[in-house]
């Protein structure tokens, strides 16, 4: 079946602009995660959604970052007033449930802030 | 603080030269340990999940093992197409559901 999809694959923006990144999880997966991968920083957790529960936002680096998940499926990560340090690859993953279930990753969105 | 440490950072092998990658973890309670492979410009690709000490998983030339303190990814007779970054990650048994990743091992297999 189809895997996790993300769009756009690449996004170049100017400092101070807002961006929206989209994630379509694997059908039937109830848990959805956003991670960020930066050079020298490795993969770091941003936010996690599980069903209708309140999201775990503990990894968001600042209040410029927010995410929502509509209808328990598609998720959008929004970065407001982008800064150069926001440049990174943003990865989305989904899993059947939130316990120790395997997370499957999408191809990522490469964000470049000029 | 919970940590995941991978070694070596980089490894260069000749085709057919077997070796092992290490992932050591200091977590308060392990719920699961995961190995991923990542090719340049792509998202991590799932390889294995290990849940308890003594467990082993195998797939083609790869074999993952788990002890109470570390995991090994053994690569037997590697081929150039095995070249990639191998990532280890854990989920702790403390409620947090996100993966905590190591920094990865960059493997290059030369023909």
Tab-separated table of N, CA, C and O in Angstrom, chain A:
chain	number	residue	atom	x	y	z
A	1	UNK	N	0.816	-1.195	0.000
A	1	UNK	CA	0.000	0.000	0.000
A	1	UNK	C	0.856	1.253	0.000
A	1	UNK	O	2.077	1.191	0.079
A	2	UNK	N	0.212	2.397	-0.072
A	2	UNK	CA	0.936	3.654	-0.126
A	2	UNK	C	1.574	3.935	1.218
A	2	UNK	O	1.030	3.636	2.270
A	3	UNK	N	2.742	4.565	1.164
A	3	UNK	CA	3.440	4.940	2.380
A	3	UNK	C	3.046	6.325	2.824
A	3	UNK	O	2.078	6.914	2.338
A	4	UNK	N	3.814	6.894	3.730
A	4	UNK	CA	3.609	8.259	4.189
A	4	UNK	C	4.037	9.207	3.064
A	4	UNK	O	5.122	9.037	2.492
A	5	UNK	N	3.201	10.180	2.771
A	5	UNK	CA	3.590	11.156	1.755
A	5	UNK	C	3.659	12.548	2.375
A	5	UNK	O	2.925	12.861	3.327
A	6	UNK	N	4.567	13.350	1.832
A	6	UNK	CA	4.750	14.713	2.318
A	6	UNK	C	4.847	15.671	1.143
A	6	UNK	O	5.363	15.317	0.083
A	7	UNK	N	4.350	16.876	1.362
A	7	UNK	CA	4.472	17.899	0.327
A	7	UNK	C	4.635	19.270	0.960
A	7	UNK	O	4.160	19.499	2.083
A	8	UNK	N	5.368	20.179	0.296
A	8	UNK	CA	6.163	19.905	-0.897
A	8	UNK	C	7.425	19.115	-0.557
A	8	UNK	O	7.753	18.978	0.616
A	9	UNK	N	8.140	18.662	-1.551
A	9	UNK	CA	9.392	17.967	-1.275
A	9	UNK	C	10.498	18.959	-0.944
A	9	UNK	O	11.406	18.667	-0.167
A	10	UNK	N	10.407	20.128	-1.550
A	10	UNK	CA	11.355	21.207	-1.284
A	10	UNK	C	10.608	22.517	-1.155
A	10	UNK	O	9.627	22.748	-1.861
A	11	UNK	N	11.066	23.363	-0.226
A	11	UNK	CA	10.455	24.679	-0.040
A	11	UNK	C	11.548	25.678	0.271
A	11	UNK	O	12.324	25.497	1.207
A	12	UNK	N	11.614	26.708	-0.563
A	12	UNK	CA	12.554	27.804	-0.318
A	12	UNK	C	11.727	29.034	0.019
A	12	UNK	O	10.786	29.372	-0.708
A	13	UNK	N	12.054	29.692	1.112
A	13	UNK	CA	11.286	30.850	1.529
A	13	UNK	C	12.218	31.926	2.049
A	13	UNK	O	13.411	31.679	2.297
A	14	UNK	N	11.662	33.101	2.194
A	14	UNK	CA	12.456	34.211	2.714
A	14	UNK	C	12.227	34.346	4.212
A	14	UNK	O	11.120	34.084	4.713
A	15	UNK	N	13.236	34.773	4.890
A	15	UNK	CA	13.151	35.000	6.327
A	15	UNK	C	11.938	35.882	6.642
A	15	UNK	O	11.678	36.889	5.971
A	16	UNK	N	11.167	35.462	7.647
A	16	UNK	CA	10.003	36.227	8.067
A	16	UNK	C	8.692	35.757	7.464
A	16	UNK	O	7.608	36.122	7.962
A	17	UNK	N	8.756	34.923	6.427
A	17	UNK	CA	7.528	34.410	5.820
A	17	UNK	C	7.030	33.189	6.582
A	17	UNK	O	7.784	32.506	7.281
A	18	UNK	N	5.734	32.894	6.433
A	18	UNK	CA	5.143	31.694	7.026
A	18	UNK	C	5.166	30.564	6.005
A	18	UNK	O	5.036	30.796	4.804
A	19	UNK	N	5.331	29.323	6.502
A	19	UNK	CA	5.286	28.155	5.604
A	19	UNK	C	4.382	27.082	6.206
A	19	UNK	O	4.230	26.990	7.428
A	20	UNK	N	3.805	26.287	5.317
A	20	UNK	CA	2.979	25.154	5.720
A	20	UNK	C	3.497	23.895	5.054
A	20	UNK	O	3.708	23.868	3.835
A	21	UNK	N	3.701	22.868	5.857
A	21	UNK	CA	4.180	21.591	5.358
A	21	UNK	C	3.091	20.553	5.625
A	21	UNK	O	2.489	20.537	6.702
A	22	UNK	N	2.894	19.678	4.649
A	22	UNK	CA	1.773	18.737	4.739
A	22	UNK	C	2.253	17.299	4.848
A	22	UNK	O	3.277	16.928	4.264
A	23	UNK	N	1.492	16.501	5.598
A	23	UNK	CA	1.809	15.081	5.763
A	23	UNK	C	0.532	14.259	5.623
A	23	UNK	O	-0.475	14.531	6.288
A	24	UNK	N	0.596	13.226	4.765
A	24	UNK	CA	-0.480	12.253	4.626
A	24	UNK	C	0.013	10.922	5.194
A	24	UNK	O	0.893	10.300	4.593
A	25	UNK	N	-0.538	10.474	6.319
A	25	UNK	CA	-0.018	9.241	6.926
A	25	UNK	C	-0.515	8.001	6.182
A	25	UNK	O	-1.368	8.104	5.293
A	26	UNK	N	0.013	6.879	6.566
A	26	UNK	CA	-0.465	5.608	6.023
A	26	UNK	C	-1.906	5.401	6.486
A	26	UNK	O	-2.232	5.636	7.658
A	27	UNK	N	-2.750	4.968	5.573
A	27	UNK	CA	-4.150	4.761	5.881
A	27	UNK	C	-4.308	3.789	7.049
A	27	UNK	O	-3.699	2.717	7.071
A	28	UNK	N	-5.135	4.198	8.043
A	28	UNK	CA	-5.366	3.329	9.193
A	28	UNK	C	-4.444	3.577	10.369
A	28	UNK	O	-4.677	3.076	11.463
A	29	UNK	N	-3.385	4.351	10.138
A	29	UNK	CA	-2.471	4.669	11.231
A	29	UNK	C	-3.075	5.792	12.078
A	29	UNK	O	-3.445	6.843	11.567
A	30	UNK	N	-3.139	5.550	13.384
A	30	UNK	CA	-3.768	6.527	14.259
A	30	UNK	C	-2.770	7.513	14.874
A	30	UNK	O	-3.157	8.562	15.355
A	31	UNK	N	-1.506	7.152	14.875
A	31	UNK	CA	-0.490	8.023	15.465
A	31	UNK	C	0.321	8.705	14.367
A	31	UNK	O	0.674	8.068	13.366
A	32	UNK	N	0.618	9.990	14.568
A	32	UNK	CA	1.371	10.761	13.580
A	32	UNK	C	2.391	11.618	14.308
A	32	UNK	O	2.098	12.215	15.346
A	33	UNK	N	3.594	11.663	13.768
A	33	UNK	CA	4.717	12.350	14.413
A	33	UNK	C	5.382	13.291	13.410
A	33	UNK	O	5.483	12.970	12.226
A	34	UNK	N	5.876	14.394	13.920
A	34	UNK	CA	6.745	15.281	13.140
A	34	UNK	C	8.115	15.309	13.812
A	34	UNK	O	8.229	15.435	15.051
A	35	UNK	N	9.143	15.212	12.960
A	35	UNK	CA	10.527	15.310	13.408
A	35	UNK	C	11.247	16.311	12.514
A	35	UNK	O	10.804	16.609	11.395
A	36	UNK	N	12.383	16.788	13.007
A	36	UNK	CA	13.218	17.685	12.219
A	36	UNK	C	14.631	17.108	12.183
A	36	UNK	O	15.147	16.635	13.207
A	37	UNK	N	15.243	17.179	11.000
A	37	UNK	CA	16.607	16.680	10.841
A	37	UNK	C	17.482	17.806	10.322
A	37	UNK	O	17.329	18.251	9.188
A	38	UNK	N	18.392	18.251	11.161
A	38	UNK	CA	19.305	19.328	10.794
A	38	UNK	C	20.724	18.799	10.760
A	38	UNK	O	21.051	17.853	11.469
A	39	UNK	N	21.557	19.458	9.966
A	39	UNK	CA	22.971	19.087	9.937
A	39	UNK	C	23.557	19.322	11.312
A	39	UNK	O	23.420	20.390	11.881
A	40	UNK	N	24.194	18.285	11.847
A	40	UNK	CA	24.835	18.434	13.142
A	40	UNK	C	23.906	18.268	14.329
A	40	UNK	O	24.361	18.251	15.470
A	41	UNK	N	22.596	18.138	14.069
A	41	UNK	CA	21.631	17.998	15.173
A	41	UNK	C	20.958	16.642	15.186
A	41	UNK	O	20.322	16.279	16.143
A	42	UNK	N	21.067	15.916	14.134
A	42	UNK	CA	20.388	14.638	14.086
A	42	UNK	C	18.891	14.811	13.969
A	42	UNK	O	18.378	15.883	13.646
A	43	UNK	N	18.172	13.758	14.260
A	43	UNK	CA	16.716	13.750	14.171
A	43	UNK	C	16.127	14.100	15.522
A	43	UNK	O	16.398	13.435	16.524
A	44	UNK	N	15.289	15.143	15.567
A	44	UNK	CA	14.690	15.542	16.830
A	44	UNK	C	13.177	15.604	16.704
A	44	UNK	O	12.639	16.069	15.699
A	45	UNK	N	12.512	15.163	17.757
A	45	UNK	CA	11.058	15.121	17.820
A	45	UNK	C	10.479	16.526	17.941
A	45	UNK	O	11.019	17.391	18.646
A	46	UNK	N	9.368	16.759	17.242
A	46	UNK	CA	8.675	18.034	17.328
A	46	UNK	C	7.322	17.903	18.018
A	46	UNK	O	7.067	18.526	19.047
A	47	UNK	N	6.420	17.089	17.433
A	47	UNK	CA	5.060	16.994	17.937
A	47	UNK	C	4.479	15.640	17.564
A	47	UNK	O	4.889	15.028	16.570
A	48	UNK	N	3.495	15.194	18.363
A	48	UNK	CA	2.921	13.863	18.177
A	48	UNK	C	1.404	13.935	18.386
A	48	UNK	O	0.928	14.579	19.324
A	49	UNK	N	0.665	13.276	17.482
A	49	UNK	CA	-0.776	13.177	17.562
A	49	UNK	C	-1.168	11.709	17.728
A	49	UNK	O	-0.646	10.836	17.050
A	50	UNK	N	-2.138	11.453	18.604
A	50	UNK	CA	-2.678	10.107	18.764
A	50	UNK	C	-4.190	10.210	18.832
A	50	UNK	O	-4.747	10.690	19.819
A	51	UNK	N	-4.844	9.772	17.782
A	51	UNK	CA	-6.290	9.767	17.750
A	51	UNK	C	-6.850	11.147	18.059
A	51	UNK	O	-6.422	12.154	17.501
A	52	UNK	N	-7.817	11.186	18.970
A	52	UNK	CA	-8.456	12.444	19.342
A	52	UNK	C	-7.859	13.066	20.594
A	52	UNK	O	-8.374	14.068	21.105
A	53	UNK	N	-6.781	12.480	21.087
A	53	UNK	CA	-6.151	13.002	22.305
A	53	UNK	C	-5.426	14.317	22.005
A	53	UNK	O	-5.096	14.608	20.856
A	54	UNK	N	-5.204	15.089	23.061
A	54	UNK	CA	-4.429	16.325	22.902
A	54	UNK	C	-3.023	15.978	22.431
A	54	UNK	O	-2.408	15.036	22.927
A	55	UNK	N	-2.502	16.728	21.472
A	55	UNK	CA	-1.168	16.408	20.963
A	55	UNK	C	-0.078	16.655	21.999
A	55	UNK	O	-0.226	17.503	22.878
A	56	UNK	N	1.006	15.919	21.868
A	56	UNK	CA	2.213	16.125	22.675
A	56	UNK	C	3.094	17.118	21.929
A	56	UNK	O	3.716	16.764	20.928
A	57	UNK	N	3.140	18.348	22.429
A	57	UNK	CA	3.866	19.420	21.754
A	57	UNK	C	5.233	19.678	22.385
A	57	UNK	O	5.852	20.711	22.124
A	58	UNK	N	5.684	18.754	23.193
A	58	UNK	CA	6.859	19.020	24.019
A	58	UNK	C	8.144	19.255	23.226
A	58	UNK	O	9.101	19.814	23.757
A	59	UNK	N	8.174	18.867	21.966
A	59	UNK	CA	9.384	19.043	21.178
A	59	UNK	C	9.426	20.299	20.337
A	59	UNK	O	10.451	20.607	19.718
A	60	UNK	N	8.351	21.051	20.302
A	60	UNK	CA	8.324	22.262	19.473
A	60	UNK	C	9.334	23.272	20.016
A	60	UNK	O	9.309	23.601	21.199
A	61	UNK	N	10.219	23.793	19.153
A	61	UNK	CA	11.303	24.655	19.627
A	61	UNK	C	10.864	26.062	20.020
A	61	UNK	O	11.561	26.722	20.787
A	62	UNK	N	9.746	26.535	19.476
A	62	UNK	CA	9.281	27.870	19.839
A	62	UNK	C	7.808	27.971	19.495
A	62	UNK	O	7.238	27.095	18.837
A	63	UNK	N	7.171	29.083	19.927
A	63	UNK	CA	5.744	29.255	19.638
A	63	UNK	C	5.498	29.646	18.190
A	63	UNK	O	4.351	29.853	17.786
A	64	UNK	N	6.555	29.763	17.403
A	64	UNK	CA	6.362	30.008	15.971
A	64	UNK	C	5.941	28.718	15.252
A	64	UNK	O	5.466	28.778	14.120
A	65	UNK	N	6.133	27.606	15.928
A	65	UNK	CA	5.804	26.304	15.353
A	65	UNK	C	4.457	25.833	15.876
A	65	UNK	O	4.199	25.893	17.078
A	66	UNK	N	3.612	25.332	14.980
A	66	UNK	CA	2.344	24.751	15.385
A	66	UNK	C	1.984	23.663	14.389
A	66	UNK	O	2.519	23.614	13.278
A	67	UNK	N	1.085	22.792	14.788
A	67	UNK	CA	0.644	21.733	13.887
A	67	UNK	C	-0.786	21.377	14.214
A	67	UNK	O	-1.240	21.538	15.361
A	68	UNK	N	-1.494	20.919	13.208
A	68	UNK	CA	-2.829	20.405	13.425
A	68	UNK	C	-3.026	19.145	12.609
A	68	UNK	O	-2.309	18.891	11.633
A	69	UNK	N	-4.007	18.376	13.040
A	69	UNK	CA	-4.334	17.149	12.323
A	69	UNK	C	-5.843	17.114	12.176
A	69	UNK	O	-6.574	17.039	13.148
A	70	UNK	N	-6.288	17.182	10.926
A	70	UNK	CA	-7.716	17.274	10.657
A	70	UNK	C	-8.293	15.897	10.344
A	70	UNK	O	-7.715	15.132	9.567
A	71	UNK	N	-9.422	15.603	10.976
A	71	UNK	CA	-10.120	14.352	10.688
A	71	UNK	C	-9.319	13.115	11.019
A	71	UNK	O	-9.601	12.034	10.505
A	72	UNK	N	-8.337	13.269	11.885
A	72	UNK	CA	-7.540	12.114	12.279
A	72	UNK	C	-6.641	11.588	11.191
A	72	UNK	O	-6.097	10.483	11.305
A	73	UNK	N	-6.424	12.375	10.139
A	73	UNK	CA	-5.606	11.887	9.032
A	73	UNK	C	-4.490	12.881	8.702
A	73	UNK	O	-3.472	12.914	9.356
A	74	UNK	N	-4.752	13.741	7.720
A	74	UNK	CA	-3.737	14.671	7.224
A	74	UNK	C	-3.311	15.645	8.315
A	74	UNK	O	-4.122	16.088	9.138
A	75	UNK	N	-2.025	15.951	8.325
A	75	UNK	CA	-1.493	16.917	9.280
A	75	UNK	C	-0.751	18.024	8.552
A	75	UNK	O	-0.142	17.794	7.487
A	76	UNK	N	-0.815	19.223	9.132
A	76	UNK	CA	-0.087	20.368	8.605
A	76	UNK	C	0.790	20.943	9.706
A	76	UNK	O	0.318	21.214	10.806
A	77	UNK	N	2.074	21.113	9.393
A	77	UNK	CA	3.007	21.782	10.297
A	77	UNK	C	3.204	23.197	9.771
A	77	UNK	O	3.547	23.381	8.591
A	78	UNK	N	2.956	24.181	10.627
A	78	UNK	CA	3.089	25.580	10.222
A	78	UNK	C	4.233	26.224	10.988
A	78	UNK	O	4.333	26.065	12.216
A	79	UNK	N	5.078	26.920	10.259
A	79	UNK	CA	6.149	27.702	10.877
A	79	UNK	C	5.904	29.156	10.527
A	79	UNK	O	5.892	29.528	9.344
A	80	UNK	N	5.701	29.975	11.537
A	80	UNK	CA	5.448	31.401	11.314
A	80	UNK	C	6.760	32.187	11.424
A	80	UNK	O	7.662	31.808	12.182
A	81	UNK	N	6.832	33.258	10.668
A	81	UNK	CA	7.983	34.176	10.733
A	81	UNK	C	9.292	33.381	10.704
A	81	UNK	O	10.118	33.443	11.618
A	82	UNK	N	9.480	32.643	9.629
A	82	UNK	CA	10.616	31.728	9.543
A	82	UNK	C	11.950	32.445	9.759
A	82	UNK	O	12.139	33.610	9.379
A	83	UNK	N	12.863	31.706	10.370
A	83	UNK	CA	14.225	32.160	10.622
A	83	UNK	C	15.191	31.218	9.896
A	83	UNK	O	14.842	30.083	9.576
A	84	UNK	N	16.420	31.678	9.688
A	84	UNK	CA	17.393	30.858	8.980
A	84	UNK	C	17.671	29.554	9.725
A	84	UNK	O	17.923	28.519	9.093
A	85	UNK	N	17.596	29.589	11.045
A	85	UNK	CA	17.861	28.364	11.815
A	85	UNK	C	16.747	27.326	11.677
A	85	UNK	O	16.901	26.187	12.147
A	86	UNK	N	15.635	27.718	11.023
A	86	UNK	CA	14.566	26.748	10.771
A	86	UNK	C	14.885	25.866	9.562
A	86	UNK	O	14.181	24.875	9.315
A	87	UNK	N	15.910	26.210	8.812
A	87	UNK	CA	16.296	25.411	7.651
A	87	UNK	C	16.667	23.997	8.096
A	87	UNK	O	17.530	23.821	8.960
A	88	UNK	N	15.995	23.024	7.510
A	88	UNK	CA	16.181	21.632	7.914
A	88	UNK	C	15.305	20.767	7.025
A	88	UNK	O	14.553	21.269	6.186
A	89	UNK	N	15.396	19.458	7.228
A	89	UNK	CA	14.448	18.531	6.613
A	89	UNK	C	13.409	18.182	7.660
A	89	UNK	O	13.755	17.751	8.773
A	90	UNK	N	12.151	18.371	7.305
A	90	UNK	CA	11.056	18.072	8.226
A	90	UNK	C	10.451	16.739	7.802
A	90	UNK	O	9.981	16.577	6.681
A	91	UNK	N	10.477	15.797	8.733
A	91	UNK	CA	10.040	14.431	8.466
A	91	UNK	C	8.765	14.124	9.229
A	91	UNK	O	8.628	14.485	10.407
A	92	UNK	N	7.877	13.440	8.573
A	92	UNK	CA	6.633	12.986	9.190
A	92	UNK	C	6.678	11.461	9.266
A	92	UNK	O	7.237	10.800	8.369
A	93	UNK	N	6.107	10.916	10.320
A	93	UNK	CA	6.034	9.463	10.474
A	93	UNK	C	4.661	9.099	11.008
A	93	UNK	O	3.984	9.921	11.644
A	94	UNK	N	4.240	7.874	10.744
A	94	UNK	CA	2.984	7.400	11.313
A	94	UNK	C	3.149	5.976	11.814
A	94	UNK	O	4.060	5.252	11.382
A	95	UNK	N	2.278	5.600	12.749
A	95	UNK	CA	2.296	4.231	13.271
A	95	UNK	C	0.870	3.806	13.572
A	95	UNK	O	-0.029	4.642	13.715
A	96	UNK	N	0.671	2.488	13.693
A	96	UNK	CA	-0.671	1.963	13.935
A	96	UNK	C	-1.244	2.500	15.236
A	96	UNK	O	-2.400	2.873	15.308
A	97	UNK	N	-0.419	2.514	16.273
A	97	UNK	CA	-0.827	3.044	17.574
A	97	UNK	C	0.397	3.661	18.183
A	97	UNK	O	1.423	3.785	17.542
A	98	UNK	N	0.304	4.073	19.400
A	98	UNK	CA	1.373	4.897	19.959
A	98	UNK	C	2.283	4.156	20.916
A	98	UNK	O	3.223	4.726	21.403
A	99	UNK	N	2.030	2.898	21.162
A	99	UNK	CA	2.835	2.195	22.134
A	99	UNK	C	4.267	2.038	21.691
A	99	UNK	O	5.019	2.983	21.605
A	100	UNK	N	4.665	0.826	21.384
A	100	UNK	CA	6.013	0.645	20.878
A	100	UNK	C	5.985	0.343	19.405
A	100	UNK	O	6.925	-0.233	18.866
A	101	UNK	N	4.898	0.737	18.751
A	101	UNK	CA	4.737	0.374	17.355
A	101	UNK	C	5.723	1.088	16.453
A	101	UNK	O	6.097	2.232	16.693
A	102	UNK	N	6.080	0.397	15.406
A	102	UNK	CA	7.040	0.927	14.459
A	102	UNK	C	6.501	2.164	13.772
A	102	UNK	O	5.357	2.204	13.338
A	103	UNK	N	7.339	3.166	13.673
A	103	UNK	CA	7.005	4.393	12.961
A	103	UNK	C	7.586	4.327	11.554
A	103	UNK	O	8.768	4.008	11.380
A	104	UNK	N	6.764	4.645	10.583
A	104	UNK	CA	7.165	4.656	9.176
A	104	UNK	C	7.250	6.108	8.713
A	104	UNK	O	6.312	6.876	8.912
A	105	UNK	N	8.368	6.415	8.081
A	105	UNK	CA	8.660	7.800	7.726
A	105	UNK	C	8.322	8.118	6.276
A	105	UNK	O	8.423	7.273	5.387
A	106	UNK	N	7.970	9.382	6.067
A	106	UNK	CA	7.822	9.899	4.722
A	106	UNK	C	9.164	10.365	4.184
A	106	UNK	O	10.184	10.280	4.873
A	107	UNK	N	9.160	10.896	2.953
A	107	UNK	CA	10.413	11.313	2.317
A	107	UNK	C	10.958	12.634	2.838
A	107	UNK	O	12.113	12.964	2.589
A	108	UNK	N	10.123	13.390	3.544
A	108	UNK	CA	10.578	14.648	4.119
A	108	UNK	C	10.339	15.847	3.217
A	108	UNK	O	10.141	15.725	2.007
A	109	UNK	N	10.317	17.015	3.833
A	109	UNK	CA	10.296	18.297	3.135
A	109	UNK	C	11.567	19.049	3.511
A	109	UNK	O	11.818	19.285	4.695
A	110	UNK	N	12.349	19.396	2.493
A	110	UNK	CA	13.568	20.180	2.748
A	110	UNK	C	13.212	21.649	2.726
A	110	UNK	O	12.788	22.168	1.678
A	111	UNK	N	13.344	22.314	3.867
A	111	UNK	CA	13.022	23.731	3.980
A	111	UNK	C	14.306	24.543	4.017
A	111	UNK	O	15.203	24.275	4.826
A	112	UNK	N	14.380	25.525	3.142
A	112	UNK	CA	15.521	26.446	3.111
A	112	UNK	C	14.996	27.852	3.333
A	112	UNK	O	14.135	28.311	2.578
A	113	UNK	N	15.501	28.508	4.365
A	113	UNK	CA	15.106	29.878	4.670
A	113	UNK	C	16.267	30.801	4.306
A	113	UNK	O	17.363	30.682	4.864
A	114	UNK	N	16.003	31.684	3.357
A	114	UNK	CA	17.074	32.571	2.878
A	114	UNK	C	17.168	33.860	3.698
A	114	UNK	O	16.159	34.297	4.288
